[in-house]
Amino acid sequence: MADTYSPDTFKALLGKLIKTPDQFTPDELKAALEHLLAPDAALPSQIGAFLTGMHVGKLERRPEILAIAAEVLRSRAVKTVVEGADEEFVVDIVGTGGDGHDTFNVSTTAAIVAAGAGARVVKHGSRASTSSSGSADLLQSLGCVFVPPSQDTNIISWIPFTFILAPHYHPSLAMIAPYRKALPFRTLFNVMGPLINPARPRGMVLGVAERALGPPFAISLRASGVERALVVCGAENLDEISCAGDTWAWELKDGEITETKLHPVLFGLNVHPLTAVSGGTPPENAETFKALLTSGNDIPHSLTPVLDFVLLNAAALLVVAGLATDYKDGVRLAMQSVTSGAAWKALTTFRDAGKPAGFDSNRQ
């Protein structure tokens, strides 16, 4: 079918997008994406025009557009089987990025803390795009390696925490990466990461950097088969649950989406300014991570804001995972994971599992 795609057939789709973006249908988007992901089916100028048209038309705020884009990208991802997924409620916690706050790697740390508390976490992420330290950058600074899938169907073994590096599982996206990076704005593909985890988690905490993206992302998660989720946006346009005050939230449960508002007081935690949880370089964040998870009950007082930031987000993931009865119970379980060393063990188990004999870390 790829031979039916050409710059001429793409031109018609591009014309529809630019002239009448509000009438651009999911089926037309699917056809356009097939052009972008097929060799020589679109000219570089057409690719740039398409990405610009999607951005200017704000099509990424339409849930049906997000859902069909996620479907296309997942269909081209490396097939992934998670051992035990039928018996366990696999979860992920991730943000779209682009909030400009450059905070500590809270989602990655919260994922590991939740795994130490009993959650089965398969986190899908990448290296830094708009911040100093992405999830992969932090984990690599902690000694983790990311083994590329070596076969058509990749099997994720049973361990509490697993991280899968997005570029390894979405090779088709490499074709359009240069065009995305050449543009001075975030494109549809920049916000798609949370929706295309090939492990297909059943539960998610998903952060967005704009309040307007909350409802469409919640609807898209429901359409993709996610059973329980919490889509969040800090009042500062933070793509995490904010430690500084209010967070807008959209809860997906039993097929229904309910808008609510979160605040640290609901978790039994204090408020801290975002300046107190700023991130640094990957090695600096790795040192903070180690201090949090290896100090037992003697965590340095200076790290209290970062600790509370992590507990907020880990507690929410534990509620989504069905392991905590409410947010305060989630904080209790998360804190126990931190102080007992269980969270650190979840990290070291993943780190050790990723180092087969003779593995060359330069392949990452």
PDB file of N, CA, C and O in Angstrom, residues 147-194:
ATOM      1  N   VAL A 147      18.755  -1.658  26.584  1.00  0.00           N
ATOM      2  CA  VAL A 147      19.075  -2.640  25.561  1.00  0.00           C
ATOM      3  C   VAL A 147      18.052  -2.547  24.427  1.00  0.00           C
ATOM      4  O   VAL A 147      16.852  -2.703  24.659  1.00  0.00           O
ATOM      5  N   PRO A 148      18.483  -2.283  23.200  1.00  0.00           N
ATOM      6  CA  PRO A 148      17.540  -2.216  22.084  1.00  0.00           C
ATOM      7  C   PRO A 148      16.867  -3.559  21.857  1.00  0.00           C
ATOM      8  O   PRO A 148      17.489  -4.615  22.046  1.00  0.00           O
ATOM      9  N   PRO A 149      15.592  -3.566  21.473  1.00  0.00           N
ATOM     10  CA  PRO A 149      14.923  -4.824  21.151  1.00  0.00           C
ATOM     11  C   PRO A 149      15.667  -5.529  20.019  1.00  0.00           C
ATOM     12  O   PRO A 149      16.091  -4.899  19.052  1.00  0.00           O
ATOM     13  N   SER A 150      15.830  -6.825  20.150  1.00  0.00           N
ATOM     14  CA  SER A 150      16.601  -7.564  19.154  1.00  0.00           C
ATOM     15  C   SER A 150      15.734  -8.454  18.280  1.00  0.00           C
ATOM     16  O   SER A 150      16.232  -9.219  17.484  1.00  0.00           O
ATOM     17  N   GLN A 151      14.425  -8.354  18.443  1.00  0.00           N
ATOM     18  CA  GLN A 151      13.531  -9.196  17.658  1.00  0.00           C
ATOM     19  C   GLN A 151      12.218  -8.465  17.402  1.00  0.00           C
ATOM     20  O   GLN A 151      11.985  -7.391  17.935  1.00  0.00           O
ATOM     21  N   ASP A 152      11.392  -9.038  16.546  1.00  0.00           N
ATOM     22  CA  ASP A 152      10.149  -8.372  16.167  1.00  0.00           C
ATOM     23  C   ASP A 152       9.226  -8.150  17.357  1.00  0.00           C
ATOM     24  O   ASP A 152       8.527  -7.140  17.435  1.00  0.00           O
ATOM     25  N   THR A 153       9.197  -9.099  18.266  1.00  0.00           N
ATOM     26  CA  THR A 153       8.370  -8.967  19.465  1.00  0.00           C
ATOM     27  C   THR A 153       9.261  -8.965  20.687  1.00  0.00           C
ATOM     28  O   THR A 153       9.993  -9.929  20.931  1.00  0.00           O
ATOM     29  N   ASN A 154       9.232  -7.869  21.418  1.00  0.00           N
ATOM     30  CA  ASN A 154      10.083  -7.744  22.596  1.00  0.00           C
ATOM     31  C   ASN A 154       9.303  -8.155  23.840  1.00  0.00           C
ATOM     32  O   ASN A 154       8.152  -7.757  24.027  1.00  0.00           O
ATOM     33  N   ILE A 155       9.913  -8.967  24.690  1.00  0.00           N
ATOM     34  CA  ILE A 155       9.273  -9.431  25.914  1.00  0.00           C
ATOM     35  C   ILE A 155       9.883  -8.711  27.113  1.00  0.00           C
ATOM     36  O   ILE A 155      11.103  -8.723  27.305  1.00  0.00           O
ATOM     37  N   ILE A 156       9.034  -8.052  27.886  1.00  0.00           N
ATOM     38  CA  ILE A 156       9.479  -7.360  29.091  1.00  0.00           C
ATOM     39  C   ILE A 156       9.304  -8.311  30.267  1.00  0.00           C
ATOM     40  O   ILE A 156       8.186  -8.694  30.615  1.00  0.00           O
ATOM     41  N   SER A 157      10.415  -8.702  30.854  1.00  0.00           N
ATOM     42  CA  SER A 157      10.385  -9.659  31.952  1.00  0.00           C
ATOM     43  C   SER A 157       9.770  -9.037  33.199  1.00  0.00           C
ATOM     44  O   SER A 157       9.704  -7.811  33.346  1.00  0.00           O
ATOM     45  N   TRP A 158       9.363  -9.925  34.115  1.00  0.00           N
ATOM     46  CA  TRP A 158       8.734  -9.437  35.330  1.00  0.00           C
ATOM     47  C   TRP A 158       9.775  -8.887  36.289  1.00  0.00           C
ATOM     48  O   TRP A 158      10.587  -9.614  36.864  1.00  0.00           O
ATOM     49  N   ILE A 159       9.775  -7.586  36.457  1.00  0.00           N
ATOM     50  CA  ILE A 159      10.469  -6.899  37.550  1.00  0.00           C
ATOM     51  C   ILE A 159       9.587  -5.710  37.903  1.00  0.00           C
ATOM     52  O   ILE A 159       8.779  -5.255  37.073  1.00  0.00           O
ATOM     53  N   PRO A 160       9.690  -5.167  39.112  1.00  0.00           N
ATOM     54  CA  PRO A 160       8.753  -4.112  39.527  1.00  0.00           C
ATOM     55  C   PRO A 160       8.795  -2.865  38.657  1.00  0.00           C
ATOM     56  O   PRO A 160       7.753  -2.283  38.344  1.00  0.00           O
ATOM     57  N   PHE A 161      10.009  -2.449  38.259  1.00  0.00           N
ATOM     58  CA  PHE A 161      10.163  -1.235  37.450  1.00  0.00           C
ATOM     59  C   PHE A 161      10.940  -1.560  36.192  1.00  0.00           C
ATOM     60  O   PHE A 161      12.003  -2.193  36.243  1.00  0.00           O
ATOM     61  N   THR A 162      10.397  -1.125  35.052  1.00  0.00           N
ATOM     62  CA  THR A 162      11.094  -1.241  33.772  1.00  0.00           C
ATOM     63  C   THR A 162      10.993   0.096  33.060  1.00  0.00           C
ATOM     64  O   THR A 162       9.953   0.757  33.093  1.00  0.00           O
ATOM     65  N   PHE A 163      12.077   0.472  32.410  1.00  0.00           N
ATOM     66  CA  PHE A 163      12.072   1.676  31.577  1.00  0.00           C
ATOM     67  C   PHE A 163      12.350   1.264  30.145  1.00  0.00           C
ATOM     68  O   PHE A 163      13.298   0.508  29.888  1.00  0.00           O
ATOM     69  N   ILE A 164      11.528   1.734  29.219  1.00  0.00           N
ATOM     70  CA  ILE A 164      11.773   1.451  27.805  1.00  0.00           C
ATOM     71  C   ILE A 164      12.032   2.772  27.087  1.00  0.00           C
ATOM     72  O   ILE A 164      11.255   3.725  27.200  1.00  0.00           O
ATOM     73  N   LEU A 165      13.144   2.815  26.383  1.00  0.00           N
ATOM     74  CA  LEU A 165      13.584   4.029  25.702  1.00  0.00           C
ATOM     75  C   LEU A 165      12.805   4.209  24.407  1.00  0.00           C
ATOM     76  O   LEU A 165      12.880   3.376  23.500  1.00  0.00           O
ATOM     77  N   ALA A 166      12.047   5.287  24.320  1.00  0.00           N
ATOM     78  CA  ALA A 166      11.113   5.485  23.210  1.00  0.00           C
ATOM     79  C   ALA A 166      11.748   5.329  21.828  1.00  0.00           C
ATOM     80  O   ALA A 166      11.172   4.655  20.964  1.00  0.00           O
ATOM     81  N   PRO A 167      12.913   5.925  21.535  1.00  0.00           N
ATOM     82  CA  PRO A 167      13.477   5.772  20.180  1.00  0.00           C
ATOM     83  C   PRO A 167      13.757   4.322  19.786  1.00  0.00           C
ATOM     84  O   PRO A 167      13.726   3.988  18.598  1.00  0.00           O
ATOM     85  N   HIS A 168      14.021   3.454  20.771  1.00  0.00           N
ATOM     86  CA  HIS A 168      14.239   2.044  20.456  1.00  0.00           C
ATOM     87  C   HIS A 168      12.957   1.355  19.992  1.00  0.00           C
ATOM     88  O   HIS A 168      13.029   0.354  19.269  1.00  0.00           O
ATOM     89  N   TYR A 169      11.822   1.862  20.425  1.00  0.00           N
ATOM     90  CA  TYR A 169      10.552   1.192  20.157  1.00  0.00           C
ATOM     91  C   TYR A 169       9.728   1.879  19.070  1.00  0.00           C
ATOM     92  O   TYR A 169       8.712   1.349  18.635  1.00  0.00           O
ATOM     93  N   HIS A 170      10.159   3.055  18.653  1.00  0.00           N
ATOM     94  CA  HIS A 170       9.433   3.803  17.612  1.00  0.00           C
ATOM     95  C   HIS A 170      10.404   4.242  16.522  1.00  0.00           C
ATOM     96  O   HIS A 170      10.622   5.442  16.301  1.00  0.00           O
ATOM     97  N   PRO A 171      10.996   3.277  15.806  1.00  0.00           N
ATOM     98  CA  PRO A 171      11.998   3.642  14.792  1.00  0.00           C
ATOM     99  C   PRO A 171      11.439   4.507  13.669  1.00  0.00           C
ATOM    100  O   PRO A 171      12.177   5.294  13.076  1.00  0.00           O
ATOM    101  N   SER A 172      10.152   4.395  13.397  1.00  0.00           N
ATOM    102  CA  SER A 172       9.577   5.185  12.303  1.00  0.00           C
ATOM    103  C   SER A 172       9.622   6.681  12.587  1.00  0.00           C
ATOM    104  O   SER A 172       9.670   7.502  11.662  1.00  0.00           O
ATOM    105  N   LEU A 173       9.615   7.047  13.866  1.00  0.00           N
ATOM    106  CA  LEU A 173       9.627   8.465  14.211  1.00  0.00           C
ATOM    107  C   LEU A 173      10.964   9.123  13.906  1.00  0.00           C
ATOM    108  O   LEU A 173      11.046  10.347  13.814  1.00  0.00           O
ATOM    109  N   ALA A 174      12.006   8.305  13.733  1.00  0.00           N
ATOM    110  CA  ALA A 174      13.320   8.868  13.423  1.00  0.00           C
ATOM    111  C   ALA A 174      13.309   9.590  12.083  1.00  0.00           C
ATOM    112  O   ALA A 174      14.092  10.530  11.865  1.00  0.00           O
ATOM    113  N   MET A 175      12.408   9.178  11.199  1.00  0.00           N
ATOM    114  CA  MET A 175      12.346   9.778   9.870  1.00  0.00           C
ATOM    115  C   MET A 175      11.951  11.250   9.915  1.00  0.00           C
ATOM    116  O   MET A 175      12.387  12.045   9.086  1.00  0.00           O
ATOM    117  N   ILE A 176      11.113  11.600  10.881  1.00  0.00           N
ATOM    118  CA  ILE A 176      10.647  12.987  10.915  1.00  0.00           C
ATOM    119  C   ILE A 176      11.311  13.811  12.022  1.00  0.00           C
ATOM    120  O   ILE A 176      11.050  15.008  12.148  1.00  0.00           O
ATOM    121  N   ALA A 177      12.193  13.178  12.804  1.00  0.00           N
ATOM    122  CA  ALA A 177      12.851  13.889  13.902  1.00  0.00           C
ATOM    123  C   ALA A 177      13.594  15.145  13.436  1.00  0.00           C
ATOM    124  O   ALA A 177      13.490  16.196  14.085  1.00  0.00           O
ATOM    125  N   PRO A 178      14.338  15.111  12.319  1.00  0.00           N
ATOM    126  CA  PRO A 178      15.057  16.332  11.906  1.00  0.00           C
ATOM    127  C   PRO A 178      14.116  17.503  11.607  1.00  0.00           C
ATOM    128  O   PRO A 178      14.465  18.660  11.878  1.00  0.00           O
ATOM    129  N   TYR A 179      12.941  17.208  11.069  1.00  0.00           N
ATOM    130  CA  TYR A 179      11.998  18.283  10.736  1.00  0.00           C
ATOM    131  C   TYR A 179      11.377  18.867  12.004  1.00  0.00           C
ATOM    132  O   TYR A 179      11.172  20.078  12.113  1.00  0.00           O
ATOM    133  N   ARG A 180      11.089  18.010  12.972  1.00  0.00           N
ATOM    134  CA  ARG A 180      10.546  18.488  14.251  1.00  0.00           C
ATOM    135  C   ARG A 180      11.546  19.394  14.941  1.00  0.00           C
ATOM    136  O   ARG A 180      11.199  20.464  15.447  1.00  0.00           O
ATOM    137  N   LYS A 181      12.810  18.976  14.956  1.00  0.00           N
ATOM    138  CA  LYS A 181      13.839  19.736  15.670  1.00  0.00           C
ATOM    139  C   LYS A 181      14.154  21.060  14.991  1.00  0.00           C
ATOM    140  O   LYS A 181      14.647  21.996  15.643  1.00  0.00           O
ATOM    141  N   ALA A 182      13.868  21.163  13.707  1.00  0.00           N
ATOM    142  CA  ALA A 182      14.163  22.399  12.973  1.00  0.00           C
ATOM    143  C   ALA A 182      13.106  23.472  13.181  1.00  0.00           C
ATOM    144  O   ALA A 182      13.320  24.629  12.805  1.00  0.00           O
ATOM    145  N   LEU A 183      11.984  23.105  13.786  1.00  0.00           N
ATOM    146  CA  LEU A 183      10.891  24.060  13.977  1.00  0.00           C
ATOM    147  C   LEU A 183      10.968  24.713  15.357  1.00  0.00           C
ATOM    148  O   LEU A 183      11.362  24.073  16.326  1.00  0.00           O
ATOM    149  N   PRO A 184      10.552  25.988  15.454  1.00  0.00           N
ATOM    150  CA  PRO A 184      10.684  26.722  16.723  1.00  0.00           C
ATOM    151  C   PRO A 184       9.501  26.548  17.660  1.00  0.00           C
ATOM    152  O   PRO A 184       9.240  27.400  18.507  1.00  0.00           O
ATOM    153  N   PHE A 185       8.770  25.451  17.520  1.00  0.00           N
ATOM    154  CA  PHE A 185       7.623  25.203  18.395  1.00  0.00           C
ATOM    155  C   PHE A 185       7.461  23.696  18.562  1.00  0.00           C
ATOM    156  O   PHE A 185       7.996  22.904  17.796  1.00  0.00           O
ATOM    157  N   ARG A 186       6.707  23.336  19.590  1.00  0.00           N
ATOM    158  CA  ARG A 186       6.440  21.931  19.854  1.00  0.00           C
ATOM    159  C   ARG A 186       5.362  21.436  18.893  1.00  0.00           C
ATOM    160  O   ARG A 186       4.365  22.109  18.670  1.00  0.00           O
ATOM    161  N   THR A 187       5.578  20.265  18.316  1.00  0.00           N
ATOM    162  CA  THR A 187       4.649  19.715  17.336  1.00  0.00           C
ATOM    163  C   THR A 187       3.759  18.651  17.970  1.00  0.00           C
ATOM    164  O   THR A 187       3.924  18.290  19.139  1.00  0.00           O
ATOM    165  N   LEU A 188       2.830  18.149  17.182  1.00  0.00           N
ATOM    166  CA  LEU A 188       1.972  17.060  17.639  1.00  0.00           C
ATOM    167  C   LEU A 188       2.791  15.910  18.209  1.00  0.00           C
ATOM    168  O   LEU A 188       2.432  15.311  19.226  1.00  0.00           O
ATOM    169  N   PHE A 189       3.932  15.618  17.569  1.00  0.00           N
ATOM    170  CA  PHE A 189       4.719  14.462  17.979  1.00  0.00           C
ATOM    171  C   PHE A 189       5.405  14.676  19.330  1.00  0.00           C
ATOM    172  O   PHE A 189       5.743  13.715  20.010  1.00  0.00           O
ATOM    173  N   ASN A 190       5.614  15.930  19.712  1.00  0.00           N
ATOM    174  CA  ASN A 190       6.208  16.197  21.017  1.00  0.00           C
ATOM    175  C   ASN A 190       5.285  15.823  22.162  1.00  0.00           C
ATOM    176  O   ASN A 190       5.735  15.511  23.260  1.00  0.00           O
ATOM    177  N   VAL A 191       3.983  15.894  21.942  1.00  0.00           N
ATOM    178  CA  VAL A 191       3.042  15.594  23.023  1.00  0.00           C
ATOM    179  C   VAL A 191       2.487  14.177  22.943  1.00  0.00           C
ATOM    180  O   VAL A 191       1.722  13.765  23.815  1.00  0.00           O
ATOM    181  N   MET A 192       2.891  13.412  21.925  1.00  0.00           N
ATOM    182  CA  MET A 192       2.328  12.083  21.742  1.00  0.00           C
ATOM    183  C   MET A 192       2.956  11.019  22.639  1.00  0.00           C
ATOM    184  O   MET A 192       2.368   9.968  22.862  1.00  0.00           O
ATOM    185  N   GLY A 193       4.164  11.292  23.152  1.00  0.00           N
ATOM    186  CA  GLY A 193       4.885  10.279  23.922  1.00  0.00           C
ATOM    187  C   GLY A 193       4.062   9.568  24.979  1.00  0.00           C
ATOM    188  O   GLY A 193       4.078   8.328  25.060  1.00  0.00           O
ATOM    189  N   PRO A 194       3.313  10.294  25.819  1.00  0.00           N
ATOM    190  CA  PRO A 194       2.543   9.621  26.865  1.00  0.00           C
ATOM    191  C   PRO A 194       1.461   8.676  26.353  1.00  0.00           C
ATOM    192  O   PRO A 194       0.988   7.824  27.100  1.00  0.00           O
TER     193      PRO A 194
END
